[in-house]
PDB file of C-alpha atoms in Angstrom:
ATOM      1  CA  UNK A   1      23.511  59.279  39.825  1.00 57.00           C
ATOM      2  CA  UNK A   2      21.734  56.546  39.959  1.00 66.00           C
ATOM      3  CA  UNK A   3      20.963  53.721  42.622  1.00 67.00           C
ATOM      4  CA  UNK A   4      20.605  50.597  42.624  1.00 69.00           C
ATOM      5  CA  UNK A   5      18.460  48.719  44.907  1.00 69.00           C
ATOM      6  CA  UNK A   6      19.234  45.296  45.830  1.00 69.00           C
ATOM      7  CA  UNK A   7      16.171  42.502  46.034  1.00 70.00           C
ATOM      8  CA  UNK A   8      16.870  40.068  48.684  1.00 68.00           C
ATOM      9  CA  UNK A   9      16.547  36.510  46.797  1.00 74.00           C
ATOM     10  CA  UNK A  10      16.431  34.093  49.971  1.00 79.00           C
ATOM     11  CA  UNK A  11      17.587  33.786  53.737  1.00 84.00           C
ATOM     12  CA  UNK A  12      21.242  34.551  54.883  1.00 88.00           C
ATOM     13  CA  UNK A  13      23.137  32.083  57.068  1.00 90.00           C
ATOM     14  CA  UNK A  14      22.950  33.826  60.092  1.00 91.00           C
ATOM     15  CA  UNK A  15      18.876  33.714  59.697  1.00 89.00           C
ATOM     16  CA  UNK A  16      18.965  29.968  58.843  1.00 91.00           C
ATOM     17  CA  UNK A  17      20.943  29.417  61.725  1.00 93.00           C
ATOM     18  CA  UNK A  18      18.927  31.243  64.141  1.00 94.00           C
ATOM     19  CA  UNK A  19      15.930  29.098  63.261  1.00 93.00           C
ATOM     20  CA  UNK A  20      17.597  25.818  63.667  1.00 94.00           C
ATOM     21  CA  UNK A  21      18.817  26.592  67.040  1.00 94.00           C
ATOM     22  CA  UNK A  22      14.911  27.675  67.886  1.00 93.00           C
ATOM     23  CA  UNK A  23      13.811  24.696  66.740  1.00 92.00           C
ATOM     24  CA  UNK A  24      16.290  22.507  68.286  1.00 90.00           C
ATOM     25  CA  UNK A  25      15.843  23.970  71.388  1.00 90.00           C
ATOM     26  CA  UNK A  26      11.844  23.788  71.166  1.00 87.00           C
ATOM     27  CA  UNK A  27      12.595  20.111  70.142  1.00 85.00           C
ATOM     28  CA  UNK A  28      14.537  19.134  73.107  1.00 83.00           C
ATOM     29  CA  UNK A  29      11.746  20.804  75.671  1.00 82.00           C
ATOM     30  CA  UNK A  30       9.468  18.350  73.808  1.00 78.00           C
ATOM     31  CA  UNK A  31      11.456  15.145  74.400  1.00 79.00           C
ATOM     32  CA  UNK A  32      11.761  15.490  78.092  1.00 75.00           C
ATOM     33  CA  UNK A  33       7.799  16.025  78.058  1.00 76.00           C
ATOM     34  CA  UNK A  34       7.554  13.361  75.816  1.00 80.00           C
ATOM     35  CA  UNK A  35       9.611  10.723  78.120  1.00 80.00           C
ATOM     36  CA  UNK A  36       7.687  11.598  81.190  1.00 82.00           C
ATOM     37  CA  UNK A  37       4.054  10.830  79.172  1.00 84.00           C
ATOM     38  CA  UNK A  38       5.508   7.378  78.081  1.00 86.00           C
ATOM     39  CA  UNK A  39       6.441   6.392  81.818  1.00 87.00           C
ATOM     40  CA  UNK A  40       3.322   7.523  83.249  1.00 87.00           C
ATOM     41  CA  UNK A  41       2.264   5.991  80.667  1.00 90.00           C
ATOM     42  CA  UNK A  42       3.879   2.999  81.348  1.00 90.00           C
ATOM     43  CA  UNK A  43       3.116   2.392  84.610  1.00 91.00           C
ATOM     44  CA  UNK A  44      -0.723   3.615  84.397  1.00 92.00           C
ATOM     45  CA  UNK A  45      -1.092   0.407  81.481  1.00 92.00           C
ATOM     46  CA  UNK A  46       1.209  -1.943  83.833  1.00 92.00           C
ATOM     47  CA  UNK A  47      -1.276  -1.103  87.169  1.00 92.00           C
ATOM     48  CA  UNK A  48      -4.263  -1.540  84.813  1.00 94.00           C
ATOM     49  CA  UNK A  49      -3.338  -5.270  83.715  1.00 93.00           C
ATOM     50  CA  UNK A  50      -2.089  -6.156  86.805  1.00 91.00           C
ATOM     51  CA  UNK A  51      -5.261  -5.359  88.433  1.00 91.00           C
ATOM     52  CA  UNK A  52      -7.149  -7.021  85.666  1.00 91.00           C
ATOM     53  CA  UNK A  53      -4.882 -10.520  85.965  1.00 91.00           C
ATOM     54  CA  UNK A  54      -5.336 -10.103  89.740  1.00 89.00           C
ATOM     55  CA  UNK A  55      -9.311 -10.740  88.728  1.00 89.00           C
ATOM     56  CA  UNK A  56      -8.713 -13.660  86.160  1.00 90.00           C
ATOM     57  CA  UNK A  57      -6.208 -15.151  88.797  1.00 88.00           C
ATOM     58  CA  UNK A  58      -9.115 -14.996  90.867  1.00 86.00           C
ATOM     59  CA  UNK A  59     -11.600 -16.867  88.722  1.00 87.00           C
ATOM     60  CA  UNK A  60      -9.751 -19.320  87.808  1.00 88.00           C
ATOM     61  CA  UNK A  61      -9.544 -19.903  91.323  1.00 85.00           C
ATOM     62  CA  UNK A  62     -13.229 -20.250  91.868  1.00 86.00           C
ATOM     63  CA  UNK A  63     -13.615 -22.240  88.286  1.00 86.00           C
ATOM     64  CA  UNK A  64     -10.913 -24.634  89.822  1.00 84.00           C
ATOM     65  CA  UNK A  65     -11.761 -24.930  93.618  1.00 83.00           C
ATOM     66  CA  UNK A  66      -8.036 -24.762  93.680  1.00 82.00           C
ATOM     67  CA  UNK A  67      -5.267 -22.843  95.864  1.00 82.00           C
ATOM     68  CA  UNK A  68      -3.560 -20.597  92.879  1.00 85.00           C
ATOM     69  CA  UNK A  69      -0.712 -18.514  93.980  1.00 83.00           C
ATOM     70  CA  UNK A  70       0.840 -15.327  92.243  1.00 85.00           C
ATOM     71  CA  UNK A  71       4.730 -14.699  92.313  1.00 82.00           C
ATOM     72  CA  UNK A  72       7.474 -12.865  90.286  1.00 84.00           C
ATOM     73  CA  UNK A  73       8.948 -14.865  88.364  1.00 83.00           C
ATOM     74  CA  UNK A  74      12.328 -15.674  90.409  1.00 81.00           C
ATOM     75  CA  UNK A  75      14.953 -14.728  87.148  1.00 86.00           C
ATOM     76  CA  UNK A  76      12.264 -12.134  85.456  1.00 88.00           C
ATOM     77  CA  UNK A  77      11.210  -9.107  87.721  1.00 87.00           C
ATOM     78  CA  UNK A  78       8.890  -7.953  84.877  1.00 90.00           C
ATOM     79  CA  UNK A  79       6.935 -11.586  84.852  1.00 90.00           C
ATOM     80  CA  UNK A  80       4.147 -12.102  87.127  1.00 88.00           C
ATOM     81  CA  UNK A  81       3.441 -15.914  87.577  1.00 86.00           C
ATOM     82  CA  UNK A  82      -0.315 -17.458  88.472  1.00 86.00           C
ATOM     83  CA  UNK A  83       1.190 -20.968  89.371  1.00 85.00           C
ATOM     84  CA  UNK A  84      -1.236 -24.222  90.879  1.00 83.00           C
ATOM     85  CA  UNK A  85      -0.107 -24.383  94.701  1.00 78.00           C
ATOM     86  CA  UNK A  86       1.077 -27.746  95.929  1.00 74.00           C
ATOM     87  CA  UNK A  87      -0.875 -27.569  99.153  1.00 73.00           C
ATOM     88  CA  UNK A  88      -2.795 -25.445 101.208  1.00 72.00           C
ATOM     89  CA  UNK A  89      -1.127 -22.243 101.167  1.00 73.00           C
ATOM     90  CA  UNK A  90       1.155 -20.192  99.500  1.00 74.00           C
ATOM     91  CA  UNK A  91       4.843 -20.694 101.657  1.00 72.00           C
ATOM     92  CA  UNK A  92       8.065 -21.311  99.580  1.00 69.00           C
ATOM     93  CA  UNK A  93       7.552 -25.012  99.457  1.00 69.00           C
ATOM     94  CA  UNK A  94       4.419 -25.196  97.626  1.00 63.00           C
ATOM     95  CA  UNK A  95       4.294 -21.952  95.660  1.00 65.00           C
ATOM     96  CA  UNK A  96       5.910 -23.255  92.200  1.00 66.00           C
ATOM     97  CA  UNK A  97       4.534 -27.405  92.654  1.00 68.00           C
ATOM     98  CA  UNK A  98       1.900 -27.098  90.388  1.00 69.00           C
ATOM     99  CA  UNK A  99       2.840 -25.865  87.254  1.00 78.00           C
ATOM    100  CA  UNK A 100       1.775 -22.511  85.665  1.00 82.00           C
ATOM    101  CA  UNK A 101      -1.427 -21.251  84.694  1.00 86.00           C
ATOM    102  CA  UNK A 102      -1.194 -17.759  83.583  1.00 87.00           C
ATOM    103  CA  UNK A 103       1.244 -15.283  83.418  1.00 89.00           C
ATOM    104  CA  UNK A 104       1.809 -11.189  82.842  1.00 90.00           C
ATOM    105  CA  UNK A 105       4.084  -9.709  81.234  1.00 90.00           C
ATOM    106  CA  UNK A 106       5.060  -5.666  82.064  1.00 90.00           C
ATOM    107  CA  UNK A 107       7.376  -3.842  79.508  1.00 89.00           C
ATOM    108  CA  UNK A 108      11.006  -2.941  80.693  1.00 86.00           C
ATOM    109  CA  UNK A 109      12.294  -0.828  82.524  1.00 90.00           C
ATOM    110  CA  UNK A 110       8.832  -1.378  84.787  1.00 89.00           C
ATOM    111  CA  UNK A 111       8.804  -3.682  87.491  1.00 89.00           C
ATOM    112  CA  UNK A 112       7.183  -5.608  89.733  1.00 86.00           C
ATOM    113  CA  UNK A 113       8.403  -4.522  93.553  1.00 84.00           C
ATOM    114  CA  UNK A 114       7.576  -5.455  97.277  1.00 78.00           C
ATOM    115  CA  UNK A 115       5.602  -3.262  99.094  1.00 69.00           C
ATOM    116  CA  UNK A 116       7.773  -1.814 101.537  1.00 63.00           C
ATOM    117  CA  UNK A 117       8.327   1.942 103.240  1.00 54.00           C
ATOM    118  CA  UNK A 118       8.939   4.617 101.177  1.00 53.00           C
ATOM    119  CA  UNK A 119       7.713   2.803  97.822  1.00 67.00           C
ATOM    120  CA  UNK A 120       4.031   1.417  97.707  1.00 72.00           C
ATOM    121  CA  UNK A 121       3.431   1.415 101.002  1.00 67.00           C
ATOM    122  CA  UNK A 122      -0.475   2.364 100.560  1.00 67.00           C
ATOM    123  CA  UNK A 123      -1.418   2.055 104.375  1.00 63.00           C
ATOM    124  CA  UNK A 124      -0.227  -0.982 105.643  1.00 63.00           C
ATOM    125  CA  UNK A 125      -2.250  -3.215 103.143  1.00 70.00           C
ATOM    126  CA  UNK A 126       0.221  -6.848 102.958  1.00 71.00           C
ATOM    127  CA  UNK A 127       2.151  -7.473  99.928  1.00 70.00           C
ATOM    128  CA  UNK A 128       0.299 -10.094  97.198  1.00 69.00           C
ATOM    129  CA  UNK A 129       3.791 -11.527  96.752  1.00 68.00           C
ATOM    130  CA  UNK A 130       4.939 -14.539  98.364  1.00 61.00           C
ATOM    131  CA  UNK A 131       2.439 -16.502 101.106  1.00 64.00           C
ATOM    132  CA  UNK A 132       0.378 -13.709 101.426  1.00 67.00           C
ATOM    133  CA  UNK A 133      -0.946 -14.276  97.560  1.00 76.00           C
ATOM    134  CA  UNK A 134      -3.123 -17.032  97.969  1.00 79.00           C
ATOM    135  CA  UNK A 135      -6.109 -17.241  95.504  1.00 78.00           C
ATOM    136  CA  UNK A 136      -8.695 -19.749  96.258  1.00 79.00           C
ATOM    137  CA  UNK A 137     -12.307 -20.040  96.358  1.00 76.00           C
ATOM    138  CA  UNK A 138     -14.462 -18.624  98.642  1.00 74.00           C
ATOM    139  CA  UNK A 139     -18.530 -18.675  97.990  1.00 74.00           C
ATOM    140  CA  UNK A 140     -19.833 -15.629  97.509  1.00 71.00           C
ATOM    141  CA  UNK A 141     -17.099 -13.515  97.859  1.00 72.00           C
ATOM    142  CA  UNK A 142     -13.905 -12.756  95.389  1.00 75.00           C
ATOM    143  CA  UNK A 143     -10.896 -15.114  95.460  1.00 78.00           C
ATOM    144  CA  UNK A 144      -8.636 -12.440  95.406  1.00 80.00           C
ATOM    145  CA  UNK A 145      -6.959 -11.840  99.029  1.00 79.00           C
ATOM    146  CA  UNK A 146      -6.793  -8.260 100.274  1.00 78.00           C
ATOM    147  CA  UNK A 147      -3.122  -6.591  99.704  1.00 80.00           C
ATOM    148  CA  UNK A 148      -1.216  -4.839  97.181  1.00 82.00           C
ATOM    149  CA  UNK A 149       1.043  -5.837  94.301  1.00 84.00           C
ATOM    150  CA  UNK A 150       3.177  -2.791  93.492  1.00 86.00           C
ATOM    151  CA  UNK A 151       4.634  -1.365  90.408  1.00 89.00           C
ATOM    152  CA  UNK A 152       7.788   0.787  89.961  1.00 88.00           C
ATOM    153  CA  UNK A 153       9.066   2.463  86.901  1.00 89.00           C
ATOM    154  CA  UNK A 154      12.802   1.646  86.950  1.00 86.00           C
ATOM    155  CA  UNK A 155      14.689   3.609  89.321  1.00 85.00           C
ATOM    156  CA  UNK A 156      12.571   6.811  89.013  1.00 84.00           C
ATOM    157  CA  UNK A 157       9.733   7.663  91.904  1.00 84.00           C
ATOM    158  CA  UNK A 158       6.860   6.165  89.674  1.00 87.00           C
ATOM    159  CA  UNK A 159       4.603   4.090  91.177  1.00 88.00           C
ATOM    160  CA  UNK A 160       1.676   1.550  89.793  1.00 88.00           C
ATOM    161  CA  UNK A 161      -0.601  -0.092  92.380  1.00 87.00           C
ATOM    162  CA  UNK A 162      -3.104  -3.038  92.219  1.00 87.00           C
ATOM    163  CA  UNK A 163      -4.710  -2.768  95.460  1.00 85.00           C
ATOM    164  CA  UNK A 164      -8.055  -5.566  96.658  1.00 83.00           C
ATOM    165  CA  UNK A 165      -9.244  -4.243  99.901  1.00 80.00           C
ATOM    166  CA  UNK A 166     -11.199  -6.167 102.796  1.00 76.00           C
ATOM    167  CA  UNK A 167     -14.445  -4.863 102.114  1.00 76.00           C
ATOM    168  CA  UNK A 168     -14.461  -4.542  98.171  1.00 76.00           C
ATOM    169  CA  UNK A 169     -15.421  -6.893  95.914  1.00 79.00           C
ATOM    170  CA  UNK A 170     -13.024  -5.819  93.031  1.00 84.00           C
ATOM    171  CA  UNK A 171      -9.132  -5.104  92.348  1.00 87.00           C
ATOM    172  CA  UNK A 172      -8.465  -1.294  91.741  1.00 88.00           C
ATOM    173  CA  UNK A 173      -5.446   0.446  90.333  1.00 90.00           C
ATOM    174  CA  UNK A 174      -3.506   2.843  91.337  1.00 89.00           C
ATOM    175  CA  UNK A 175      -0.488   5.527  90.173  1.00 87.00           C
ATOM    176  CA  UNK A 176       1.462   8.190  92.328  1.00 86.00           C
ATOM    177  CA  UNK A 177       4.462  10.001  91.276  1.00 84.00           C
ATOM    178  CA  UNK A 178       7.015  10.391  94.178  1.00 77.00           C
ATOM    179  CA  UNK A 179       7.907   8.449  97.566  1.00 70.00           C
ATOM    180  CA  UNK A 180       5.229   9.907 100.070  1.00 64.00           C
ATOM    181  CA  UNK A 181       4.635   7.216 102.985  1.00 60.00           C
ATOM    182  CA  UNK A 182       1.223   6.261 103.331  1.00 59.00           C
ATOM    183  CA  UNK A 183      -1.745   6.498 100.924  1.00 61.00           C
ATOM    184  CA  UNK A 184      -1.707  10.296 100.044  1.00 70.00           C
ATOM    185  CA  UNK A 185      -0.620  10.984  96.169  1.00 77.00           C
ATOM    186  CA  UNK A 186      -2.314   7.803  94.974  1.00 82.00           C
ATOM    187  CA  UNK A 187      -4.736   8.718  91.741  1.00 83.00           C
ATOM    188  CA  UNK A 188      -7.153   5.671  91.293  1.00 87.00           C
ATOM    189  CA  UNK A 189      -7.406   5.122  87.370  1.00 86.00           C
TER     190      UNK A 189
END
């Protein structure tokens, strides 16, 4: 009697199968990592400009012994507007008189917020939105008021910060994950 011994020539569907589901499993635990890095990301890149338009905003200021003011575009949450004030300050009457200068553009879903409670508050600093955002020229010193302009990704707990403080001659940016009041959580980049 004699046997006969079988060679196995390739994979059987049950081992093919197997592997796919590994994979598509390993794939999916990827993705969700993946969408996380791009919103951090996001936001990191969106505080970075910001703070860097904050600083041209501010020189053109000085180059232009002008009042400049910095607003959200009112129909375009993700447009930040450096627009030639009408008068003196900043308030609702004179903010759009002049006609614009610069602008920034953040990619969707990221936009640009007030700074209120439970969002960017980052110690009581004022919002640089509205009549608090008033760029002009001051000798020796930036041109950029103190204050934050705040960043959020979407819906989602994802902050960006600019942030010009009294005593600093530069804008900084900022990123915190998560609604803490209050300036714990925020990573400078």
């Amino acid at each position: 009697m004699q046997l006969q011994r079988r060679t196995k020539a390739g994979y059987t569907l049950i081992e093919v199968l197997v592997v796919v589901i590994i994979m598509g499993i390993l794939s999916s635990m990827g993705v969700v990592g993946l969408q996380g890095a791009v919103a951090n990301h996001r936001v990191k890149g969106a505080a970075l400009n910001t703070a860097a338009f904050l600083e041209r905003v501010g020189n053109l200021a000085k180059q232009q012994s002008d009042v400049i003011c910095v607003a959200v575009d009112p129909g375009n949450p993700q447009m930040l507007l450096a627009v030639k004030s009408k008068g003196a300050d900043c308030s609702a009457e004179n903010r759009f008189g002049g006609g614009i200068l610069a602008q920034l553009s953040i990619d969707a879903p990221a936009q640009f917020v007030e700074n209120k409670s439970g969002t960017c508050n980052y110690g009581g600093d004022v919002d640089l939105l509205g009549e608090n955002a008033v760029f002009k020229s001051r000798i020796g010193l930036s041109s950029v008021p103190s204050g934050v302009l705040c960043i959020q990704y979407g819906d989602e707990m994802l902050f960006g910060l600019a942030r010009k403080k009294t005593n600093a001659n530069m804008v900084k940016a900022f990123w915190k994950i998560g609604n803490d009041d209050g300036a714990n959580g925020w990573s400078e980049l």
